[in-house]
Amino acid sequence: METTHRQLAGLIWKVADLLRGDYKQSEYGKVILPFTVLRRMDCVMAPTRALVWEKDKAYDFPDKDELICDQIGLRFFNRSKQSFETIGAAPADVRKNLQDYVNGFSSAAREIIDKYDFHRQIVRLDNAGLLYKVVQAFAGFPLSPAQVDNHGMGYVFEELIRKFADASNETAGEHFTPREVIELMVNLLLAPDLGKHDPGDVINILDPACGTGGMLSAAEEHIRAQSRAGVNVEVFGQELNEESYAICRSDMMMKDHDPANIRLGNSFSDDKHKGKTFDYMLANPPFGVEWKKVEDAVKTEHEVLKHSGRFGAGLPRINDGSFLFLQHMISKMRPASKGGTRLAIVFNGSPLFTGGAGSGESEIRRWILERDLLETIVALPDQLFYNTGISTYFWILSNRKDPAHKGKVVLLDARDYWAKMRKSLGEKRKEITEAQIFEITKLYGEAIDAAADPEHWAHGKVKVFDNEDFGYQRITVDRPLRQRFEVTEETLKALAEAKAFAAYAEGSLLIDAFKSLIGTAWPTRAEARAALAAAAAEGGVLWPSVAVDKAIWNAVAVTDPEGEVQTKKGAPLPDPDLRDYENVPLKEDIDEYLAREVLPHVPDAWIAETKNPKTGLLERYKIGYEIPFTRHFYVYTPPRPLAEIDAELKDLEAKIQKLLGEVAK
């Protein structure tokens, strides 16, 4: 059956032969996809046309589209007298007829066509002399429900979307996710729940960055394939790009889903599914997407609504909204008491570790882990996506973990599960095979089971951690400021150039008084003060104000590891140049860590107290969270023996000498 669908999609895609030369390869889908939608709707509407005309005439009020849809049992209709049989009846009238046909659609269907920017394509095709040929080609395609059911039509349209993705791979990564990546992601998201859904159950799935709907379609297909008959799947999505939105909404409509569940808009500033919760969520948001355009709306929600809004945990840096997508999804998790939610999202490496303790990213990671929402992170091979070759990760979250899995996170390293593609598509040079998808899925299931007893289960690609293992205490380690004091020509020059000293009326007199001390040094501040004060008095200058006094000591003091420890109110002053920071594991006592790791090397060090800018209170550490995935799976590779390297270099030198000799002949 799938082969038939692919054959039908291939037949439709042959329309590209007509477009070649007038359209770029990456533009073929702009014609083929909306025409496929029109032709399918035309075939579906055929039995109800007369009834539509009758009801449209009978109902004499404006907002009657929904009522007519109810009467005919379809989600769309067309009130014009046109069809694909009449649109292309005469070559001279094809443009006028097609525009009349498009304008006759019910509002929901017409919105989809408008978002394809289809009227522009009609004009472009007509000007190129192609419109009649394209209409005639689509009029011959067998897309009636009797020939292709809704499920089959979904397959056909997905195959066309895939072809469009392949043809436009230079920008495809923004709107298309490779099919095998989607399949693996859906497998892992649904793995613990397969076979648990009963007939009559309604399962809701959301993708807040749905693109063309590939993830939603794959999730639905997987649930139907693995569940008992009678399980109902409802899909919901939101998309910012109008063309991708039109494609997704078309796909859902052709599968007899409610197209109104797919909404257009920015998920950050205009949540179209506000107040709803879902059984499953999944997303592949753009990597490193800047959120400056919606900064005001996001910051207002964060500051005013706090945790009663979506972004209470924190705000990431302005040039990467990845964590905004994740918080948006978490806000739509169903309470565990009502069944809970599982979600999966694709990230690059940045959300794992970007941002130190107290930063927005760290606070978001902390909030997720302290609420025990993170179940698994799966590292994927690089070069999997169309527009980037970087490494990517699945984050899988759940608020209904099995009891044995509570408080734990599984890291799964799947970076070696890939095969080289015969032909690259943009940056995509690798793919995950069906066998590898099966192997990773199986390993994932075993890993989840292993979380209950990690000490008695070992696999090189899987590691199990407590949530607290990713937390750390950021401490500031200070050492005393040690100084000696001296007067040199450079000292006096620096003093004269000091900003506070420049406004001092007797500055030149004081410098003249200090010239007698050039070449003199003192080991202690007290000795230096006595000598400097005596020189000033001898020069007839009163000791200056606090600001000038500070400038004098900044000039004459010299940092010296063997110098006097400087104090204030009996406590040693810290040396800013020697200040260091340590990340102490959350499970460790910071004083014990200092005694073990720091004091043996620098016995005079101490943990500094710093003021929390939010509370104004002094604190000895900041809590931070990071997930250093690569570090946990790092395998040391010893360098090659020097003898081996030396032999290789000598061999290369010999070859070069031989080549030079041949050139010289």
XYZ file of C-alpha atoms in Angstrom:
665
model
C 0.000 0.000 0.000
C 2.816 2.410 0.919
C 4.422 1.740 -2.473
C 1.154 2.787 -4.166
C 1.093 6.016 -2.187
C 4.686 6.732 -3.125
C 3.894 6.003 -6.762
C 0.940 8.399 -6.656
C 3.085 11.076 -4.986
C 5.753 10.512 -7.625
C 3.141 10.912 -10.367
C 1.979 14.223 -8.877
C 5.553 15.436 -8.432
C 6.151 14.946 -12.169
C 4.341 18.268 -12.600
C 7.785 19.649 -11.718
C 8.798 18.771 -15.293
C 6.385 21.474 -16.478
C 7.783 24.007 -14.003
C 11.464 23.427 -14.748
C 13.088 26.582 -16.129
C 10.361 28.963 -14.957
C 10.653 27.882 -11.317
C 13.683 27.039 -9.211
C 13.824 23.492 -7.897
C 13.289 24.783 -4.358
C 10.042 26.460 -5.510
C 8.283 23.414 -6.993
C 6.370 22.766 -3.783
C 4.845 26.248 -3.877
C 2.806 25.060 -6.866
C 2.479 21.323 -6.357
C 1.367 21.325 -2.714
C -1.529 23.825 -2.969
C -2.716 22.290 -6.247
C -2.738 18.850 -4.594
C -4.872 20.291 -1.788
C -7.280 21.874 -4.283
C -7.598 18.711 -6.340
C -8.215 16.538 -3.264
C -10.856 18.938 -1.925
C -12.446 19.087 -5.378
C -12.824 15.296 -5.429
C -14.118 15.152 -1.842
C -16.697 17.897 -2.477
C -18.077 16.422 -5.699
C -21.063 14.544 -4.145
C -22.170 17.557 -2.074
C -21.972 20.398 -4.620
C -25.689 20.598 -5.359
C -26.555 20.484 -1.636
C -24.057 23.293 -0.938
C -25.642 25.530 -3.579
C -29.069 24.784 -2.141
C -28.080 25.528 1.484
C -26.023 28.576 0.533
C -29.085 30.052 -1.166
C -31.452 29.036 1.625
C -29.419 30.481 4.510
C -29.671 34.243 4.162
C -27.264 35.367 6.908
C -23.510 36.124 7.000
C -21.831 33.519 9.242
C -23.302 30.394 7.744
C -20.159 28.419 6.796
C -20.150 26.279 9.927
C -23.845 25.442 9.541
C -23.375 24.399 5.906
C -20.414 22.215 6.904
C -22.616 20.496 9.469
C -25.322 19.936 6.837
C -22.978 18.339 4.265
C -20.793 16.437 6.761
C -17.521 18.010 5.596
C -15.122 20.535 7.126
C -15.082 22.671 3.952
C -17.123 23.437 0.831
C -17.077 25.573 -2.314
C -20.022 27.736 -3.320
C -18.758 28.573 -6.832
C -20.038 26.731 -9.924
C -16.473 25.746 -10.860
C -14.662 22.407 -10.569
C -11.480 21.011 -12.066
C -13.600 19.877 -15.033
C -14.740 23.430 -15.782
C -11.674 25.457 -14.697
C -9.633 24.214 -17.623
C -12.475 23.933 -20.118
C -11.027 26.768 -22.189
C -7.353 27.834 -22.057
C -8.276 31.522 -22.342
C -10.526 31.401 -19.255
C -8.427 29.224 -16.960
C -7.050 32.086 -14.836
C -10.440 33.702 -14.315
C -12.102 30.352 -13.588
C -9.444 29.268 -11.103
C -9.594 32.572 -9.215
C -13.382 32.296 -9.076
C -13.044 28.732 -7.771
C -10.558 29.691 -5.018
C -12.695 32.648 -3.925
C -15.692 30.333 -3.555
C -14.233 28.246 -0.731
C -15.568 28.387 2.809
C -13.555 30.645 5.091
C -11.435 27.968 6.806
C -10.348 26.412 3.507
C -9.786 29.776 1.842
C -7.460 30.814 4.670
C -5.243 27.821 3.935
C -5.088 28.656 0.223
C -4.333 32.313 1.013
C -1.448 31.346 3.298
C 0.102 29.445 0.370
C 0.155 32.853 -1.390
C -1.672 30.960 -4.120
C -3.105 33.950 -5.999
C 0.443 35.039 -6.733
C 1.261 31.601 -8.135
C -1.828 31.736 -10.369
C -0.583 34.988 -11.921
C 2.982 33.696 -12.230
C 1.906 30.458 -13.891
C -0.422 32.272 -16.252
C 2.270 34.762 -17.284
C 4.608 31.838 -17.989
C 1.979 30.076 -20.092
C 1.868 27.145 -17.657
C -1.416 27.568 -15.807
C -3.606 25.633 -18.252
C -1.098 22.757 -18.441
C -0.815 22.496 -14.654
C -4.612 22.571 -14.162
C -5.087 19.878 -16.788
C -2.402 17.717 -15.193
C -4.030 17.885 -11.747
C -7.503 17.313 -13.196
C -6.312 13.866 -14.237
C -4.967 12.750 -10.854
C -7.146 10.093 -9.109
C -7.584 11.674 -5.664
C -11.206 10.877 -4.844
C -11.958 9.204 -1.469
C -13.009 6.075 -3.366
C -9.511 5.856 -4.848
C -7.459 7.139 -1.889
C -8.874 7.218 1.646
C -7.968 9.944 4.148
C -5.174 7.921 5.701
C -3.724 7.126 2.283
C -4.022 10.742 1.197
C -2.072 11.700 4.285
C 0.729 9.385 3.152
C 0.675 10.916 -0.323
C 0.836 14.455 1.006
C 3.612 13.578 3.466
C 5.629 12.114 0.591
C 5.128 15.336 -1.387
C 6.254 17.359 1.638
C 9.348 15.170 1.886
C 10.124 15.744 -1.781
C 9.684 19.469 -1.236
C 12.070 19.258 1.731
C 14.661 17.424 -0.365
C 14.306 19.922 -3.220
C 14.664 22.947 -0.928
C 17.305 21.580 1.416
C 19.186 24.882 1.619
C 16.458 26.241 3.925
C 14.634 23.040 4.793
C 16.016 22.754 8.299
C 13.886 25.693 9.385
C 10.653 23.920 8.490
C 11.379 20.203 7.974
C 12.693 17.512 10.285
C 14.203 14.373 8.700
C 11.761 11.493 8.772
C 14.023 9.064 10.630
C 14.670 11.633 13.364
C 10.928 12.065 13.833
C 10.393 8.304 13.912
C 13.054 7.802 16.588
C 11.768 10.706 18.646
C 8.200 9.420 18.553
C 9.376 5.904 19.436
C 11.135 7.134 22.565
C 8.331 9.482 23.566
C 5.676 6.774 23.390
C 7.769 3.740 24.397
C 6.584 3.395 28.029
C 2.889 3.692 27.067
C 2.506 1.336 24.125
C -0.446 -1.022 24.525
C -1.879 0.921 27.466
C -4.544 2.845 25.521
C -8.046 1.376 25.370
C -10.742 1.729 22.678
C -12.550 5.019 23.105
C -9.551 6.773 24.642
C -8.882 10.243 23.234
C -5.188 11.095 23.003
C -4.198 14.728 22.475
C -0.822 15.678 20.967
C 0.671 19.167 20.640
C 3.604 20.493 18.620
C 4.069 24.224 19.386
C 6.552 24.620 16.509
C 4.810 22.211 14.161
C 6.305 23.272 10.823
C 4.628 21.185 8.137
C 3.245 18.721 10.694
C 5.636 15.822 10.212
C 6.007 15.097 13.910
C 2.275 15.227 14.535
C 1.612 12.843 11.643
C 4.302 10.406 12.770
C 3.058 10.436 16.375
C -0.516 9.794 15.297
C 0.547 7.009 12.960
C 2.661 5.357 15.655
C -0.117 5.475 18.244
C -2.647 3.993 15.830
C -0.229 1.256 14.773
C 0.607 0.247 18.350
C -2.774 0.749 20.029
C -6.011 -1.185 19.977
C -8.673 -0.285 17.450
C -10.927 2.558 18.451
C -8.307 4.833 19.977
C -8.934 8.433 18.903
C -5.988 10.725 18.246
C -6.407 14.492 18.074
C -3.468 16.623 16.947
C -2.805 20.274 17.761
C -0.110 22.617 16.543
C 1.080 26.181 16.212
C 3.406 27.548 13.556
C 4.899 30.955 12.830
C 5.816 30.499 9.153
C 2.728 30.979 6.956
C 3.720 28.532 4.226
C 4.565 25.763 6.707
C 1.323 26.501 8.547
C -0.661 26.153 5.308
C 1.028 22.833 4.507
C 0.408 21.444 8.004
C -3.209 22.580 8.079
C -3.785 21.086 4.622
C -2.310 17.782 5.719
C -4.524 17.617 8.802
C -7.609 18.561 6.822
C -6.967 15.808 4.279
C -6.674 13.308 7.135
C -10.068 14.489 8.396
C -8.592 16.142 11.475
C -10.028 19.465 12.561
C -7.807 22.016 10.766
C -8.781 24.611 13.375
C -6.482 22.755 15.791
C -3.517 24.033 13.756
C -3.016 27.701 14.563
C -0.875 30.476 13.089
C 1.159 32.710 15.378
C 4.152 33.074 17.667
C 3.937 30.591 20.537
C 5.845 32.950 22.861
C 3.743 36.084 22.504
C 0.423 34.686 21.267
C -0.337 31.262 22.719
C -3.159 29.898 20.554
C -3.748 26.885 22.842
C -3.856 28.808 26.093
C -5.352 26.911 29.014
C -5.182 23.508 27.290
C -3.203 20.495 28.450
C -2.079 17.494 26.428
C -1.174 13.829 26.790
C 1.934 14.161 24.639
C 3.956 17.034 23.246
C 6.892 17.090 20.888
C 8.805 19.799 19.025
C 11.882 20.591 16.979
C 12.119 24.365 17.430
C 14.694 26.337 15.415
C 18.124 26.162 17.036
C 19.344 29.394 18.588
C 16.239 31.367 17.614
C 16.376 34.992 18.760
C 13.335 36.206 20.698
C 14.020 39.951 20.634
C 10.829 40.652 18.636
C 8.688 39.308 21.479
C 10.985 40.416 24.299
C 8.471 42.808 25.870
C 5.657 40.238 25.988
C 7.907 37.484 27.364
C 9.543 39.673 30.016
C 6.188 41.044 31.122
C 4.807 37.523 31.587
C 7.960 36.502 33.456
C 7.955 39.508 35.799
C 4.215 39.944 36.379
C 2.809 36.401 36.320
C 5.960 34.694 37.606
C 5.241 30.958 38.142
C 1.557 31.387 37.394
C 2.664 32.171 33.837
C 4.816 30.139 31.491
C 8.245 31.668 32.041
C 8.505 31.869 35.819
C 11.600 29.648 36.036
C 13.800 32.145 34.206
C 14.657 33.744 30.890
C 17.465 32.529 28.629
C 19.730 34.919 26.771
C 18.042 36.900 24.018
C 19.732 35.029 21.144
C 18.441 31.568 22.054
C 14.806 30.896 22.834
C 15.133 27.113 23.160
C 14.253 27.120 26.859
C 11.247 29.359 26.188
C 9.795 26.621 23.986
C 10.419 24.034 26.689
C 8.828 26.150 29.446
C 5.871 26.834 27.144
C 5.407 23.075 26.709
C 5.831 22.336 30.422
C 3.042 24.819 31.177
C 0.721 22.568 29.161
C 1.516 19.348 30.981
C -1.553 17.634 32.372
C -1.433 17.176 36.171
C -0.111 13.769 37.188
C -3.361 13.158 39.067
C -5.178 13.376 35.712
C -2.842 11.107 33.786
C 0.180 13.359 33.365
C 2.136 14.195 30.226
C 5.239 13.110 28.390
C 7.066 15.492 26.061
C 10.111 15.406 23.803
C 12.032 18.290 22.267
C 15.095 18.546 20.006
C 17.900 20.823 21.238
C 21.453 21.553 20.243
C 24.140 21.321 22.918
C 23.715 24.849 24.285
C 20.808 24.188 26.730
C 22.893 21.492 28.437
C 25.451 23.851 29.920
C 25.169 27.466 28.727
C 24.923 29.970 31.577
C 26.624 29.836 34.966
C 25.068 29.588 38.406
C 22.279 32.128 38.831
C 21.839 32.711 35.080
C 18.486 32.268 33.377
C 19.507 29.004 31.724
C 20.902 27.535 34.937
C 17.784 28.508 36.878
C 15.572 26.864 34.247
C 17.602 23.632 34.433
C 17.411 23.817 38.223
C 13.632 24.276 38.145
C 13.179 21.310 35.777
C 15.420 18.980 37.781
C 14.156 20.000 41.210
C 10.608 19.305 40.005
C 11.844 15.875 38.800
C 10.576 16.433 35.247
C 13.641 15.379 33.245
C 13.565 11.696 32.370
C 16.144 11.194 29.632
C 18.578 13.003 27.353
C 19.626 11.210 24.182
C 22.690 12.382 22.254
C 22.266 12.025 18.476
C 24.858 11.881 15.678
C 25.912 15.146 14.070
C 25.053 16.021 10.433
C 21.484 14.705 10.752
C 19.676 17.906 9.787
C 19.389 19.782 6.507
C 20.756 23.163 7.556
C 23.211 22.381 10.348
C 25.895 19.803 11.000
C 26.028 20.287 14.779
C 25.278 17.627 17.365
C 21.712 17.452 18.659
C 19.904 15.972 21.637
C 16.450 14.715 22.562
C 15.220 15.942 25.942
C 12.392 13.739 27.214
C 10.373 15.025 30.159
C 7.572 13.439 32.159
C 5.544 14.318 35.249
C 4.469 10.702 35.685
C 7.717 8.774 36.073
C 7.555 5.249 37.394
C 8.245 5.160 41.163
C 11.605 3.446 40.631
C 12.652 6.171 38.206
C 11.758 9.134 40.409
C 14.644 11.428 41.229
C 16.780 9.979 38.432
C 17.864 10.983 34.921
C 19.078 8.649 32.179
C 21.721 9.779 29.682
C 21.844 7.712 26.488
C 24.694 8.159 24.014
C 23.432 7.331 20.497
C 26.079 9.346 18.628
C 27.561 6.257 16.985
C 24.257 5.008 15.551
C 24.335 6.336 11.987
C 24.985 5.440 8.377
C 26.518 7.617 5.688
C 24.033 8.882 3.101
C 24.680 8.099 -0.537
C 23.912 11.728 -1.401
C 24.136 14.688 0.965
C 21.156 17.022 1.342
C 22.527 20.380 2.441
C 24.327 19.728 5.729
C 22.642 16.340 6.125
C 25.274 13.689 5.438
C 24.168 11.024 7.929
C 20.985 9.105 8.571
C 19.754 6.656 11.207
C 18.656 3.384 9.655
C 15.528 1.442 10.585
C 17.680 -1.202 12.269
C 19.460 1.476 14.295
C 16.151 3.094 15.279
C 15.007 -0.301 16.562
C 18.286 -0.801 18.440
C 18.196 2.657 20.081
C 14.534 2.226 21.025
C 15.297 -1.144 22.616
C 18.290 0.287 24.457
C 16.163 3.195 25.663
C 13.580 0.819 27.134
C 16.313 -1.104 28.905
C 17.840 2.140 30.159
C 14.563 3.285 31.685
C 14.300 -0.062 33.456
C 17.916 0.310 34.576
C 17.109 3.534 36.386
C 15.548 1.412 39.114
C 18.794 -0.471 39.747
C 21.704 1.290 38.008
C 24.425 -0.436 40.027
C 23.469 -3.873 38.699
C 23.088 -2.856 35.065
C 25.864 -1.473 32.949
C 26.041 -0.412 29.320
C 28.697 1.813 27.789
C 26.058 3.947 26.076
C 23.836 4.486 29.127
C 24.420 6.174 32.479
C 21.945 6.835 35.283
C 22.247 9.835 37.631
C 20.396 11.347 40.548
C 18.883 14.732 39.762
C 21.236 16.338 42.315
C 24.270 15.023 40.429
C 23.803 17.850 37.921
C 23.692 20.528 40.615
C 26.659 22.413 41.988
C 27.492 25.147 44.481
C 29.445 27.989 42.938
C 31.832 29.338 45.576
C 34.139 32.343 45.382
C 37.582 31.518 46.756
C 39.572 34.535 47.964
C 43.148 34.884 49.128
C 44.604 37.756 51.162
C 45.927 40.869 49.534
C 49.689 41.077 50.233
C 51.550 44.291 49.500
C 54.776 46.209 49.964
C 55.052 49.976 49.510
C 57.539 52.059 47.518
C 58.024 55.411 45.837
C 59.536 55.546 42.358
C 59.385 58.008 39.487
C 56.658 55.791 37.962
C 54.772 55.959 41.298
C 54.696 59.749 41.233
C 53.754 59.835 37.543
C 50.805 57.473 38.174
C 49.754 59.578 41.170
C 49.814 62.771 39.129
C 47.609 61.154 36.462
C 45.043 59.831 38.956
C 41.590 61.347 38.470
C 41.075 62.239 42.172
C 44.541 63.790 42.378
C 44.009 66.031 39.355
C 41.464 68.161 41.268
C 43.699 68.448 44.347
C 44.905 72.050 44.646
C 48.179 71.214 46.411
C 48.965 68.235 44.214
C 52.192 69.586 42.766
C 53.469 70.531 46.217
C 52.751 67.040 47.556
C 54.521 65.369 44.653
C 57.519 67.625 45.172
C 57.504 66.619 48.849
C 57.414 62.898 47.897
C 60.371 63.223 45.481
C 62.741 62.989 48.415
C 61.443 59.419 48.988
C 62.160 58.109 45.465
C 63.912 54.776 45.766
C 62.573 54.120 49.257
C 60.496 51.009 50.104
C 58.658 49.898 53.223
C 57.489 46.389 54.190
C 54.443 47.589 56.112
C 51.665 50.072 55.528
C 52.274 51.710 58.925
C 55.917 52.440 58.091
C 54.964 53.788 54.672
C 52.276 56.040 56.160
C 54.678 57.495 58.726
C 57.313 58.272 56.085
C 54.820 59.754 53.601
C 53.148 61.892 56.298
C 56.542 63.190 57.477
C 57.544 64.134 53.916
C 54.252 65.966 53.385
C 54.641 67.890 56.651
C 58.208 68.839 55.794
C 56.935 70.175 52.470
C 54.297 72.235 54.258
C 51.346 70.210 52.862
C 48.423 69.002 54.973
C 47.470 65.341 54.500
C 44.737 65.316 51.802
C 41.118 64.125 51.750
C 39.952 60.494 51.643
C 39.742 60.368 47.836
C 43.303 61.663 47.382
C 44.509 59.434 50.218
C 43.135 56.433 48.338
C 44.890 57.555 45.153
C 48.188 57.805 47.049
C 47.927 54.235 48.367
C 46.880 52.900 44.952
C 50.065 54.418 43.558
C 52.576 53.378 46.212
C 51.211 49.894 47.009
C 52.737 46.990 45.079
C 51.331 43.463 45.140
C 53.925 41.108 46.570
C 53.400 37.404 47.426
C 55.787 37.895 50.352
C 54.294 41.228 51.390
C 52.212 42.304 54.375
C 48.627 41.015 54.571
C 46.284 43.978 54.261
C 43.329 44.087 56.631
C 40.184 46.059 57.341
C 38.666 46.000 60.812
C 40.938 43.072 61.596
C 39.843 40.939 58.655
C 42.130 40.255 55.681
C 41.283 42.053 52.454
C 40.935 39.837 49.346
C 43.258 40.155 46.359
C 40.998 40.539 43.263
C 43.756 39.168 41.032
C 43.934 35.943 43.020
C 40.165 35.439 43.203
C 39.041 32.073 41.867
C 35.812 30.119 41.574
C 35.013 26.504 42.251
C 31.953 24.436 41.366
C 31.351 22.130 44.309
C 29.024 19.151 43.699
C 25.636 19.773 45.308
C 25.949 16.656 47.431
C 29.211 17.879 49.023
C 29.826 20.208 51.968
C 31.615 23.318 50.688
C 33.922 23.586 53.719
C 34.993 19.960 53.388
C 35.598 20.525 49.679
C 37.722 23.609 50.439
C 39.780 21.696 52.999
C 40.360 18.786 50.614
C 40.771 20.453 47.210
C 41.967 24.011 47.862
C 43.737 24.493 51.203
C 46.500 21.924 50.537
C 47.593 24.158 47.643
C 46.758 27.639 49.037
C 46.454 27.416 52.863
C 45.462 31.064 53.292
C 42.328 30.824 51.083
C 38.747 31.217 52.301
C 35.202 31.138 50.906
C 33.996 34.693 50.300
C 30.525 35.949 51.051
C 28.853 37.799 48.162
C 25.650 39.808 48.089
C 22.670 38.311 46.284
C 21.389 41.080 43.964
C 17.799 39.863 44.289
C 17.585 39.476 48.083
C 20.401 41.758 49.221
C 21.568 39.001 51.599
C 25.116 37.719 51.878
C 25.630 34.156 50.674
C 28.588 31.792 50.505
C 27.554 30.039 47.291
C 25.185 30.103 44.340
C 23.291 27.031 43.204
C 23.782 26.104 39.555
C 22.792 23.208 37.312
C 24.417 21.915 34.155
C 24.402 18.629 32.274
C 27.930 17.962 30.969
C 26.871 15.121 28.686
C 30.143 14.784 26.777
C 32.202 14.724 29.965
C 30.216 11.780 31.319
C 30.915 9.738 28.171
C 34.469 10.885 27.555
C 36.884 8.046 26.865
C 40.559 8.880 27.156
C 42.588 8.052 24.055
C 46.323 7.927 24.824
C 48.615 9.683 22.336
C 50.544 7.584 19.888
C 54.069 6.555 20.931
C 56.750 9.075 19.965
C 58.673 6.396 18.102
C 55.660 5.736 15.861
C 55.190 9.456 15.139
C 58.924 9.880 14.462
C 58.934 6.948 12.034
C 55.936 8.406 10.198
C 57.645 11.803 9.864
C 60.826 10.206 8.500
C 58.766 8.248 5.980
C 57.044 11.455 4.817
C 60.391 13.259 4.559
C 61.738 10.468 2.395
C 58.716 10.655 0.086
C 59.054 14.444 -0.215
C 62.750 14.165 -1.029
C 61.955 11.596 -3.692
C 59.317 13.846 -5.265
C 61.676 16.851 -5.183
C 64.318 14.739 -6.890
C 61.922 13.788 -9.682
C 60.936 17.458 -10.185
C 64.618 18.503 -10.401
C 65.362 16.042 -13.224
